[in-house]
Amino acid sequence: MATSSIEWTELTWNPTTGCDKVSAGCKHCYAEVMSRRLKAMGLAKYADGFKLRIHESALSVPYTWKKPAMVFGQLDE
Ligand code: SF4
């Protein structure tokens, strides 16, 4: 979880990374490109690149939030 500079959200929370390509619409997937970039940058969460992964240590993060917030899931955190 991190505070966000995105104007329409307050926090980001990303308990999963990667995805499975499910349709022709996935051919030019932005998330796949970003995951390759983040892996190359050495981010541990992206060690497996675009393979779907659940990061169990992130699952309990919402329990630490003390007040309601607009939360957005995205690739970087
Ligand atoms: S994140 Fe990428 S691979 Fe997953 S459904 Fe969306 S476009 Fe397809």
GROMACS .gro file of C-alpha atoms and ligand atoms in nm:
model
   85
    1MET     CA    1   0.000   0.000   0.000
    2ALA     CA    2   0.119   0.346  -0.081
    3THR     CA    3  -0.024   0.693  -0.101
    4SER     CA    4  -0.103   0.788  -0.458
    5SER     CA    5  -0.045   1.096  -0.671
    6ILE     CA    6  -0.344   0.995  -0.886
    7GLU     CA    7  -0.603   1.266  -0.829
    8TRP     CA    8  -0.908   1.035  -0.810
    9THR     CA    9  -0.765   0.792  -0.557
   10GLU     CA   10  -0.587   0.812  -0.224
   11LEU     CA   11  -0.407   0.479  -0.187
   12THR     CA   12  -0.283   0.195  -0.402
   13TRP     CA   13  -0.296  -0.168  -0.292
   14ASN     CA   14  -0.162  -0.450  -0.502
   15PRO     CA   15  -0.192  -0.794  -0.346
   16THR     CA   16  -0.151  -0.962  -0.684
   17THR     CA   17   0.077  -0.919  -0.981
   18GLY     CA   18   0.059  -1.066  -1.328
   19CYS     CA   19  -0.233  -1.200  -1.523
   20ASP     CA   20  -0.341  -1.469  -1.767
   21LYS     CA   21  -0.411  -1.364  -2.123
   22VAL     CA   22  -0.773  -1.444  -2.186
   23SER     CA   23  -0.860  -1.290  -2.521
   24ALA     CA   24  -0.729  -1.126  -2.835
   25GLY     CA   25  -0.770  -0.796  -2.648
   26CYS     CA   26  -0.475  -0.897  -2.432
   27LYS     CA   27  -0.234  -0.890  -2.726
   28HIS     CA   28  -0.095  -0.545  -2.642
   29CYS     CA   29  -0.134  -0.564  -2.266
   30TYR     CA   30   0.003  -0.258  -2.088
   31ALA     CA   31   0.035  -0.450  -1.762
   32GLU     CA   32   0.258  -0.711  -1.921
   33VAL     CA   33   0.494  -0.443  -2.052
   34MET     CA   34   0.502  -0.278  -1.710
   35SER     CA   35   0.570  -0.608  -1.533
   36ARG     CA   36   0.871  -0.670  -1.759
   37ARG     CA   37   0.999  -0.323  -1.681
   38LEU     CA   38   0.951  -0.366  -1.306
   39LYS     CA   39   1.120  -0.706  -1.314
   40ALA     CA   40   1.417  -0.550  -1.496
   41MET     CA   41   1.427  -0.284  -1.222
   42GLY     CA   42   1.467  -0.563  -0.968
   43LEU     CA   43   1.136  -0.529  -0.783
   44ALA     CA   44   1.091  -0.847  -0.581
   45LYS     CA   45   0.715  -0.862  -0.646
   46TYR     CA   46   0.790  -0.897  -1.017
   47ALA     CA   47   1.059  -1.163  -0.994
   48ASP     CA   48   0.825  -1.395  -1.187
   49GLY     CA   49   0.744  -1.129  -1.445
   50PHE     CA   50   0.386  -1.146  -1.570
   51LYS     CA   51   0.298  -1.481  -1.413
   52LEU     CA   52  -0.005  -1.444  -1.189
   53ARG     CA   53   0.109  -1.429  -0.827
   54ILE     CA   54  -0.066  -1.357  -0.498
   55HIS     CA   55   0.150  -1.173  -0.245
   56GLU     CA   56   0.015  -1.309   0.081
   57SER     CA   57   0.197  -1.053   0.292
   58ALA     CA   58  -0.010  -0.781   0.122
   59LEU     CA   59  -0.347  -0.941   0.192
   60SER     CA   60  -0.369  -0.814   0.549
   61VAL     CA   61  -0.266  -0.457   0.468
   62PRO     CA   62  -0.627  -0.322   0.464
   63TYR     CA   63  -0.660  -0.423   0.830
   64THR     CA   64  -0.403  -0.154   0.911
   65TRP     CA   65  -0.612   0.125   0.757
   66LYS     CA   66  -0.767   0.346   1.022
   67LYS     CA   67  -1.020   0.536   0.809
   68PRO     CA   68  -1.210   0.488   0.483
   69ALA     CA   69  -1.019   0.570   0.165
   70MET     CA   70  -1.052   0.547  -0.211
   71VAL     CA   71  -0.819   0.259  -0.301
   72PHE     CA   72  -0.692   0.168  -0.644
   73GLY     CA   73  -0.506  -0.148  -0.743
   74GLN     CA   74  -0.231  -0.100  -0.997
   75LEU     CA   75   0.098  -0.259  -1.098
   76ASP     CA   76   0.346  -0.052  -0.907
   77GLU     CA   77   0.355   0.002  -0.540
   78SF4     S1   78  -0.424  -0.739  -1.756
   78SF4    FE1   79  -0.353  -0.780  -1.965
   78SF4     S2   80  -0.355  -1.002  -1.987
   78SF4    FE2   81  -0.480  -0.951  -1.808
   78SF4     S3   82  -0.692  -0.937  -1.884
   78SF4    FE3   83  -0.603  -0.729  -1.889
   78SF4     S4   84  -0.520  -0.705  -2.096
   78SF4    FE4   85  -0.553  -0.926  -2.062
   0.00000   0.00000   0.00000
